Amino acid sequence: MTEQNRDKTILRALAGEVLPTPPVWMMRQAGRYLPEYRATRAQAGDFLSLCYNPELAAEVTLQPIRRYGFDAAILFADILLLPQALGVDLWFETGEGPRMTTVTTPAELAALKPRAAIHDTLNPIYETVRILKRELPSETTLIGFAGAPWTVATYMIAGRGTKDQGPAHALKAADRATFAGLIDVLTEATIDYLSAQVEAGAEVVKLFDSWAGSLKGADFEDFAVAPAARIISELKARHPGLPIIAFPREAGEGYIGFAKKTGADCVAIDNSVSADWAAANVQVDGCVQGNLDPRHMVTGGEALVQATREVVKAFSKGPHIFNLGHGITPDADPENVALMIETIRKG
Ligand code: CP3
């Protein structure tokens, strides 16, 4: 670690250091619970226009850093921009979420753009990273990200978010070659996308596998573990020393050994498992991130203070980055975020 990076507590935790106070950031820290985010999104017009506007995307990334002094900033973008760069149509229905044209047949898979073409669409995202690199305080770590192939595929196959990822499981059963082919295309494109973020200045990358929990048994190994292992080994070959966080959300027992099997430096833990369980079973292999229930950002009060202290204490014997177990929700109270940070930093 360079002398300059000693200021960056997130990088120190990722390198395995046990710090007296865990560094903290929050999934969806730039989001609708902040009035300044809503104002900038209105200025951009809509969510996707905000993602593709480097000045404004950098601005919303910086807003929670200015307001709270988080130890990391996460690039403002979305996991569904990569499929868009591969040629699918993507839009957001107000109040409902993402919609996209589907990829479920060999012909639709073959019609996706070649991986080298993704940068034509994604260049503004790399520009956002370059702006952030210049503007972030020296102690703040810049995190880039992508969706994991399985999670991105669930949206591409269904054309929208689904509760049980039914359409993706159905394609996997009915036409395994097309399904596995889509996972392969996404795996290789994700490597190039994350690599370009690192070249632009991202210091850490995170792989979001939000729907990993619905993959069971051999499917979990084939479509959550194997793609993550491939992405991580190739990124580390291209960028030696790059720290990588993996988030196989709701993997349960699948969290055990995930870092070893994939080469991830840190495993992010959701709040469906207890911090004590994760400390005993996952933190034994290295750094973990998590895992306060995001509902506390809505409900606040003494329960928030107690739950924050419990997470800090449970993970205090090993390397830990404090975070929520999933993204903060739009109905959260910004005051509760301040209370969480004060509790972490002042005890
Ligand atoms: O964490 C951050 O602050 C960085 C930016 C970020 C966003 N999405 C911005 C966003 C990140 C890391 C994501 C990841 C993402 N996007 C995931 C994986 C993580 C997770 O939450 O499980 C997924 C599954 C998506 C896909 C996606 N994007 C959905 C399903 C939705 C709609 C749901 C919603 O919250 O509205 C989005 C939209 C989205 N992505 C918003 C933000 C701030 C809200 C858009 C708005 O401003 O209206």
Short mmCIF file of C-alpha atoms and ligand atoms in Angstrom, two decimals:
data_model
loop_
_atom_site.label_atom_id
_atom_site.label_comp_id
_atom_site.label_asym_id
_atom_site.label_seq_id
_atom_site.Cartn_x
_atom_site.Cartn_y
_atom_site.Cartn_z
CA MET A 1 0.00 0.00 0.00
CA THR A 2 1.34 3.44 -0.94
CA GLU A 3 1.84 6.08 1.77
CA GLN A 4 -0.99 8.13 0.23
CA ASN A 5 -3.38 5.19 0.51
CA ARG A 6 -2.79 4.85 4.28
CA ASP A 7 -5.48 7.56 4.64
CA LYS A 8 -8.00 5.30 2.94
CA THR A 9 -9.49 3.17 5.68
CA ILE A 10 -11.59 1.14 3.21
CA LEU A 11 -8.40 0.01 1.41
CA ARG A 12 -6.81 -0.86 4.75
CA ALA A 13 -9.78 -3.02 5.78
CA LEU A 14 -9.75 -4.69 2.35
CA ALA A 15 -6.07 -5.48 2.86
CA GLY A 16 -7.05 -7.34 6.05
CA GLU A 17 -6.32 -4.70 8.68
CA VAL A 18 -8.49 -4.71 11.82
CA LEU A 19 -9.26 -1.05 12.53
CA PRO A 20 -10.44 0.35 15.89
CA THR A 21 -13.43 1.94 14.12
CA PRO A 22 -14.78 0.24 10.99
CA PRO A 23 -14.91 2.38 7.86
CA VAL A 24 -18.45 2.94 6.58
CA TRP A 25 -20.39 3.51 3.37
CA MET A 26 -23.92 2.59 2.39
CA MET A 27 -25.49 0.81 -0.58
CA ARG A 28 -27.64 3.32 -2.57
CA GLN A 29 -26.10 6.14 -0.53
CA ALA A 30 -26.82 8.45 -3.47
CA GLY A 31 -30.56 8.02 -3.75
CA ARG A 32 -34.10 9.24 -3.40
CA TYR A 33 -34.04 9.58 0.42
CA LEU A 34 -31.84 12.67 -0.13
CA PRO A 35 -33.59 15.90 -1.24
CA GLU A 36 -30.42 17.02 -3.06
CA TYR A 37 -30.47 13.77 -5.10
CA ARG A 38 -34.10 14.33 -6.09
CA ALA A 39 -33.27 17.89 -7.18
CA THR A 40 -30.32 16.79 -9.35
CA ARG A 41 -32.33 13.94 -10.88
CA ALA A 42 -35.06 16.45 -11.79
CA GLN A 43 -32.40 18.65 -13.40
CA ALA A 44 -31.17 15.66 -15.45
CA GLY A 45 -34.74 14.80 -16.50
CA ASP A 46 -34.87 11.15 -15.52
CA PHE A 47 -32.80 8.38 -13.94
CA LEU A 48 -31.04 7.13 -17.10
CA SER A 49 -30.23 10.67 -18.25
CA LEU A 50 -28.65 11.19 -14.84
CA CYS A 51 -26.54 8.00 -15.20
CA TYR A 52 -25.23 9.14 -18.61
CA ASN A 53 -24.51 12.76 -17.59
CA PRO A 54 -20.96 12.64 -16.11
CA GLU A 55 -21.14 16.04 -14.36
CA LEU A 56 -24.49 15.33 -12.70
CA ALA A 57 -23.69 11.66 -11.94
CA ALA A 58 -20.48 12.81 -10.24
CA GLU A 59 -22.49 15.45 -8.36
CA VAL A 60 -24.96 12.90 -6.90
CA THR A 61 -22.06 10.56 -6.04
CA LEU A 62 -20.46 13.40 -4.05
CA GLN A 63 -23.64 14.52 -2.25
CA PRO A 64 -23.60 11.81 0.47
CA ILE A 65 -19.83 12.27 0.89
CA ARG A 66 -20.31 15.99 1.62
CA ARG A 67 -23.31 15.42 3.88
CA TYR A 68 -21.96 12.48 5.92
CA GLY A 69 -18.24 11.99 5.22
CA PHE A 70 -18.60 8.34 4.18
CA ASP A 71 -15.27 6.52 3.78
CA ALA A 72 -16.17 5.37 0.27
CA ALA A 73 -18.01 6.81 -2.70
CA ILE A 74 -19.70 4.41 -5.11
CA LEU A 75 -19.88 5.46 -8.72
CA PHE A 76 -23.43 6.53 -9.60
CA ALA A 77 -24.66 4.25 -12.41
CA ASP A 78 -26.76 1.07 -12.64
CA ILE A 79 -26.17 -2.63 -13.24
CA LEU A 80 -28.58 -2.54 -16.20
CA LEU A 81 -26.44 -0.14 -18.27
CA LEU A 82 -24.27 -3.07 -19.41
CA PRO A 83 -27.14 -4.94 -21.12
CA GLN A 84 -28.13 -1.63 -22.69
CA ALA A 85 -24.56 -1.29 -24.01
CA LEU A 86 -24.91 -4.82 -25.43
CA GLY A 87 -27.89 -3.61 -27.45
CA VAL A 88 -31.08 -4.22 -25.46
CA ASP A 89 -33.62 -1.41 -25.02
CA LEU A 90 -33.88 -0.25 -21.40
CA TRP A 91 -36.33 2.14 -19.77
CA PHE A 92 -37.70 2.79 -16.28
CA GLU A 93 -41.46 2.83 -15.61
CA THR A 94 -42.19 5.47 -13.00
CA GLY A 95 -42.99 3.86 -9.66
CA GLU A 96 -42.42 0.35 -11.05
CA GLY A 97 -38.78 -0.15 -12.00
CA PRO A 98 -36.76 -1.31 -14.98
CA ARG A 99 -38.15 -2.68 -18.24
CA MET A 100 -36.09 -4.10 -21.11
CA THR A 101 -36.40 -6.05 -24.34
CA THR A 102 -35.77 -9.72 -23.62
CA VAL A 103 -33.01 -12.14 -24.64
CA THR A 104 -34.31 -15.72 -24.52
CA THR A 105 -33.53 -17.30 -27.92
CA PRO A 106 -30.30 -18.28 -29.70
CA ALA A 107 -31.04 -15.60 -32.34
CA GLU A 108 -31.51 -12.87 -29.69
CA LEU A 109 -28.31 -13.96 -27.97
CA ALA A 110 -26.39 -13.87 -31.27
CA ALA A 111 -27.80 -10.39 -32.02
CA LEU A 112 -26.14 -8.82 -28.95
CA LYS A 113 -23.30 -6.45 -29.82
CA PRO A 114 -19.71 -7.71 -29.51
CA ARG A 115 -18.03 -6.99 -26.18
CA ALA A 116 -15.67 -4.44 -27.77
CA ALA A 117 -18.70 -2.25 -28.62
CA ILE A 118 -19.87 -1.70 -25.02
CA HIS A 119 -17.58 1.28 -24.48
CA ASP A 120 -19.43 3.29 -27.17
CA THR A 121 -22.37 3.44 -24.75
CA LEU A 122 -20.46 3.32 -21.46
CA ASN A 123 -17.85 6.05 -22.09
CA PRO A 124 -19.84 8.63 -20.07
CA ILE A 125 -19.63 6.29 -17.06
CA TYR A 126 -15.83 6.23 -17.30
CA GLU A 127 -15.89 10.03 -17.55
CA THR A 128 -17.89 10.14 -14.28
CA VAL A 129 -15.12 8.05 -12.67
CA ARG A 130 -12.44 10.46 -13.95
CA ILE A 131 -14.30 13.48 -12.53
CA LEU A 132 -14.73 11.73 -9.17
CA LYS A 133 -11.07 10.81 -9.08
CA ARG A 134 -10.25 14.52 -9.24
CA GLU A 135 -12.91 15.75 -6.85
CA LEU A 136 -13.06 13.22 -4.02
CA PRO A 137 -11.28 13.96 -0.73
CA SER A 138 -7.96 12.08 -0.42
CA GLU A 139 -9.29 9.80 2.34
CA THR A 140 -12.35 8.65 0.35
CA THR A 141 -12.08 5.41 -1.63
CA LEU A 142 -13.78 5.27 -5.04
CA ILE A 143 -15.73 2.05 -5.70
CA GLY A 144 -16.77 0.99 -9.21
CA PHE A 145 -19.31 -1.79 -9.76
CA ALA A 146 -21.23 -4.08 -12.06
CA GLY A 147 -24.01 -6.60 -11.67
CA ALA A 148 -22.99 -10.25 -11.52
CA PRO A 149 -23.92 -12.21 -14.67
CA TRP A 150 -26.77 -14.19 -13.04
CA THR A 151 -28.49 -11.11 -11.60
CA VAL A 152 -28.17 -9.14 -14.85
CA ALA A 153 -29.40 -12.18 -16.82
CA THR A 154 -32.54 -12.43 -14.65
CA TYR A 155 -33.56 -8.94 -15.84
CA MET A 156 -32.60 -9.61 -19.47
CA ILE A 157 -34.57 -12.86 -19.61
CA ALA A 158 -37.70 -11.53 -17.88
CA GLY A 159 -37.54 -8.00 -19.30
CA ARG A 160 -38.12 -6.68 -15.78
CA GLY A 161 -37.50 -7.39 -12.10
CA THR A 162 -39.16 -10.54 -10.76
CA LYS A 163 -39.81 -11.81 -7.24
CA ASP A 164 -38.55 -15.38 -7.76
CA GLN A 165 -36.50 -15.03 -10.98
CA GLY A 166 -38.93 -17.54 -12.51
CA PRO A 167 -38.30 -16.76 -16.20
CA ALA A 168 -34.51 -17.14 -15.78
CA HIS A 169 -34.91 -20.46 -13.96
CA ALA A 170 -37.33 -21.60 -16.68
CA LEU A 171 -34.87 -20.78 -19.50
CA LYS A 172 -32.08 -22.51 -17.57
CA ALA A 173 -34.25 -25.66 -17.49
CA ALA A 174 -35.60 -25.44 -21.05
CA ASP A 175 -32.57 -24.28 -23.05
CA ARG A 176 -29.45 -24.57 -20.97
CA ALA A 177 -27.13 -23.76 -23.90
CA THR A 178 -28.73 -20.36 -24.54
CA PHE A 179 -28.90 -19.60 -20.83
CA ALA A 180 -25.23 -20.55 -20.27
CA GLY A 181 -24.27 -18.64 -23.43
CA LEU A 182 -25.88 -15.49 -22.03
CA ILE A 183 -24.03 -15.95 -18.74
CA ASP A 184 -20.75 -16.27 -20.70
CA VAL A 185 -21.40 -13.14 -22.78
CA LEU A 186 -22.16 -11.18 -19.60
CA THR A 187 -19.12 -12.58 -17.80
CA GLU A 188 -16.71 -11.44 -20.53
CA ALA A 189 -18.41 -8.06 -21.03
CA THR A 190 -18.38 -7.45 -17.25
CA ILE A 191 -14.61 -7.99 -17.19
CA ASP A 192 -14.13 -5.32 -19.87
CA TYR A 193 -16.60 -2.93 -18.23
CA LEU A 194 -14.99 -3.18 -14.77
CA SER A 195 -11.52 -3.05 -16.25
CA ALA A 196 -12.37 0.24 -17.99
CA GLN A 197 -13.71 1.64 -14.69
CA VAL A 198 -10.39 0.75 -13.03
CA GLU A 199 -8.40 2.36 -15.86
CA ALA A 200 -10.49 5.52 -15.35
CA GLY A 201 -9.69 5.56 -11.60
CA ALA A 202 -11.91 3.18 -9.62
CA GLU A 203 -9.82 1.85 -6.70
CA VAL A 204 -12.07 -1.06 -5.71
CA VAL A 205 -14.79 -2.88 -7.64
CA LYS A 206 -17.92 -4.56 -6.32
CA LEU A 207 -19.91 -7.29 -8.01
CA PHE A 208 -23.63 -7.19 -7.11
CA ASP A 209 -25.31 -10.60 -7.26
CA SER A 210 -28.60 -9.46 -5.76
CA TRP A 211 -30.47 -12.64 -6.73
CA ALA A 212 -27.74 -15.19 -5.88
CA GLY A 213 -30.02 -16.53 -3.14
CA SER A 214 -32.36 -18.17 -5.65
CA LEU A 215 -29.56 -20.36 -7.11
CA LYS A 216 -29.37 -23.68 -5.28
CA GLY A 217 -26.81 -26.49 -5.16
CA ALA A 218 -24.87 -27.02 -8.39
CA ASP A 219 -26.59 -23.99 -9.98
CA PHE A 220 -25.07 -21.78 -7.28
CA GLU A 221 -21.62 -23.15 -8.09
CA ASP A 222 -22.09 -22.87 -11.88
CA PHE A 223 -23.82 -19.49 -12.13
CA ALA A 224 -22.82 -17.52 -8.98
CA VAL A 225 -19.42 -18.90 -7.94
CA ALA A 226 -17.87 -19.74 -11.34
CA PRO A 227 -18.64 -16.42 -13.14
CA ALA A 228 -17.44 -14.44 -10.09
CA ALA A 229 -14.23 -16.52 -9.96
CA ARG A 230 -13.62 -15.94 -13.68
CA ILE A 231 -14.27 -12.17 -13.47
CA ILE A 232 -12.10 -11.79 -10.36
CA SER A 233 -9.14 -13.81 -11.66
CA GLU A 234 -9.10 -11.95 -14.98
CA LEU A 235 -9.44 -8.52 -13.31
CA LYS A 236 -6.60 -9.35 -10.92
CA ALA A 237 -4.45 -10.51 -13.85
CA ARG A 238 -5.08 -7.17 -15.62
CA HIS A 239 -4.83 -5.02 -12.46
CA PRO A 240 -2.57 -6.68 -9.88
CA GLY A 241 -3.59 -5.83 -6.31
CA LEU A 242 -7.07 -4.56 -7.24
CA PRO A 243 -9.38 -5.20 -4.24
CA ILE A 244 -12.72 -6.78 -5.11
CA ILE A 245 -15.92 -7.03 -3.06
CA ALA A 246 -18.45 -9.76 -3.94
CA PHE A 247 -22.10 -9.59 -2.84
CA PRO A 248 -23.89 -12.93 -3.30
CA ARG A 249 -27.03 -11.60 -1.59
CA GLU A 250 -29.06 -14.09 0.45
CA ALA A 251 -26.59 -16.89 -0.33
CA GLY A 252 -27.02 -18.21 3.24
CA GLU A 253 -24.74 -21.24 3.61
CA GLY A 254 -23.32 -20.27 0.21
CA TYR A 255 -21.47 -17.41 1.93
CA ILE A 256 -19.22 -20.00 3.57
CA GLY A 257 -16.02 -20.27 1.53
CA PHE A 258 -17.24 -17.81 -1.12
CA ALA A 259 -14.14 -15.61 -0.80
CA LYS A 260 -11.79 -18.57 -1.11
CA LYS A 261 -13.63 -20.06 -4.08
CA THR A 262 -13.86 -16.78 -6.03
CA GLY A 263 -10.73 -14.91 -4.93
CA ALA A 264 -12.80 -11.98 -3.60
CA ASP A 265 -11.04 -9.81 -1.00
CA CYS A 266 -14.28 -9.10 0.83
CA VAL A 267 -17.73 -10.65 0.96
CA ALA A 268 -20.70 -8.35 1.53
CA ILE A 269 -23.30 -9.87 3.86
CA ASP A 270 -27.04 -9.20 3.70
CA ASN A 271 -29.18 -8.88 6.81
CA SER A 272 -30.95 -12.25 6.49
CA VAL A 273 -28.04 -13.78 8.42
CA SER A 274 -26.85 -12.59 11.83
CA ALA A 275 -23.59 -10.69 12.20
CA ASP A 276 -22.44 -13.25 14.80
CA TRP A 277 -23.02 -16.10 12.33
CA ALA A 278 -21.18 -14.21 9.56
CA ALA A 279 -18.27 -13.41 11.88
CA ALA A 280 -17.87 -17.08 12.78
CA ASN A 281 -18.39 -18.51 9.30
CA VAL A 282 -17.32 -15.88 6.74
CA GLN A 283 -15.04 -13.36 8.45
CA VAL A 284 -12.72 -16.26 9.35
CA ASP A 285 -11.58 -16.08 5.70
CA GLY A 286 -11.02 -12.29 5.59
CA CYS A 287 -12.77 -8.95 5.29
CA VAL A 288 -16.56 -8.75 5.40
CA GLN A 289 -18.94 -5.89 4.68
CA GLY A 290 -22.35 -5.36 6.25
CA ASN A 291 -24.93 -5.94 7.53
CA LEU A 292 -27.33 -3.57 9.33
CA ASP A 293 -30.99 -4.02 8.38
CA PRO A 294 -31.87 -1.03 6.11
CA ARG A 295 -35.26 -0.72 7.89
CA HIS A 296 -33.40 0.99 10.74
CA MET A 297 -32.80 3.94 8.39
CA VAL A 298 -36.59 4.37 8.35
CA THR A 299 -37.39 3.62 11.99
CA GLY A 300 -34.35 5.15 13.79
CA GLY A 301 -34.22 5.73 17.54
CA GLU A 302 -32.65 3.62 20.25
CA ALA A 303 -33.23 0.41 18.26
CA LEU A 304 -30.99 1.80 15.48
CA VAL A 305 -28.26 2.69 17.98
CA GLN A 306 -28.38 -0.77 19.61
CA ALA A 307 -28.43 -2.67 16.30
CA THR A 308 -25.51 -0.58 14.94
CA ARG A 309 -23.46 -1.31 18.08
CA GLU A 310 -24.25 -5.02 17.77
CA VAL A 311 -23.00 -5.18 14.16
CA VAL A 312 -19.81 -3.28 15.08
CA LYS A 313 -19.19 -5.57 18.06
CA ALA A 314 -19.91 -8.83 16.22
CA PHE A 315 -17.33 -8.00 13.53
CA SER A 316 -14.79 -6.25 15.78
CA LYS A 317 -12.24 -9.07 15.85
CA GLY A 318 -11.58 -9.13 12.11
CA PRO A 319 -11.44 -6.83 9.09
CA HIS A 320 -14.84 -5.15 8.59
CA ILE A 321 -16.44 -2.46 6.44
CA PHE A 322 -19.69 -1.25 7.97
CA ASN A 323 -22.64 -1.17 5.54
CA LEU A 324 -26.31 -1.99 5.36
CA GLY A 325 -27.46 -5.49 4.39
CA HIS A 326 -29.06 -4.03 1.22
CA GLY A 327 -29.72 -0.60 -0.25
CA ILE A 328 -31.21 2.27 1.73
CA THR A 329 -34.86 2.81 0.74
CA PRO A 330 -36.46 6.06 -0.49
CA ASP A 331 -38.59 6.36 2.69
CA ALA A 332 -35.47 6.53 4.94
CA ASP A 333 -34.89 9.60 7.13
CA PRO A 334 -31.53 11.31 6.40
CA GLU A 335 -31.21 12.02 10.15
CA ASN A 336 -31.07 8.29 10.86
CA VAL A 337 -28.06 7.90 8.58
CA ALA A 338 -26.28 10.61 10.60
CA LEU A 339 -27.19 8.77 13.82
CA MET A 340 -25.82 5.48 12.45
CA ILE A 341 -22.50 7.10 11.51
CA GLU A 342 -22.21 8.91 14.84
CA THR A 343 -22.83 5.60 16.66
CA ILE A 344 -20.13 3.82 14.63
CA ARG A 345 -17.56 6.59 15.07
CA LYS A 346 -18.26 7.59 18.68
CA GLY A 347 -19.26 4.18 20.04
O1 CP3 B 1 -25.36 2.26 -4.48
C1 CP3 B 1 -25.30 3.36 -5.10
O2 CP3 B 1 -25.62 4.44 -4.59
C2 CP3 B 1 -24.71 3.36 -6.50
C3 CP3 B 1 -25.63 3.36 -7.57
C4 CP3 B 1 -26.45 2.10 -7.82
C5 CP3 B 1 -27.78 2.18 -8.32
N1 CP3 B 1 -28.21 0.91 -8.61
C6 CP3 B 1 -28.55 3.42 -8.54
C7 CP3 B 1 -30.01 3.33 -8.68
C8 CP3 B 1 -26.13 0.76 -7.72
C9 CP3 B 1 -24.87 0.11 -7.17
C10 CP3 B 1 -27.24 0.02 -8.24
C11 CP3 B 1 -27.23 -1.45 -8.35
C12 CP3 B 1 -28.45 -2.12 -8.82
N2 CP3 B 1 -29.36 -1.71 -9.75
C13 CP3 B 1 -28.79 -3.43 -8.41
C14 CP3 B 1 -28.00 -4.31 -7.49
C15 CP3 B 1 -28.09 -3.90 -6.07
C16 CP3 B 1 -29.42 -4.10 -5.44
O3 CP3 B 1 -30.06 -3.09 -5.10
O4 CP3 B 1 -29.81 -5.27 -5.26
C17 CP3 B 1 -30.00 -3.76 -9.08
C18 CP3 B 1 -30.76 -5.06 -8.93
C19 CP3 B 1 -30.33 -2.66 -9.92
C20 CP3 B 1 -31.45 -2.58 -10.89
C21 CP3 B 1 -32.36 -1.48 -10.55
N3 CP3 B 1 -32.05 -0.14 -10.67
C22 CP3 B 1 -33.67 -1.59 -10.06
C23 CP3 B 1 -34.39 -2.89 -9.78
C24 CP3 B 1 -34.15 -0.29 -9.90
C25 CP3 B 1 -35.55 0.12 -9.51
C26 CP3 B 1 -35.79 -0.02 -8.09
C27 CP3 B 1 -35.66 1.31 -7.42
O5 CP3 B 1 -34.99 1.38 -6.38
O6 CP3 B 1 -36.27 2.24 -7.93
C28 CP3 B 1 -33.10 0.61 -10.23
C29 CP3 B 1 -33.13 2.08 -10.17
C30 CP3 B 1 -32.05 2.77 -9.41
N4 CP3 B 1 -30.73 2.44 -9.45
C31 CP3 B 1 -32.21 3.90 -8.57
C32 CP3 B 1 -30.93 4.26 -8.12
C33 CP3 B 1 -30.57 5.43 -7.25
C34 CP3 B 1 -33.51 4.61 -8.30
C35 CP3 B 1 -33.83 5.39 -9.53
C36 CP3 B 1 -34.50 6.69 -9.29
O7 CP3 B 1 -33.83 7.69 -8.91
O8 CP3 B 1 -35.72 6.73 -9.52
#
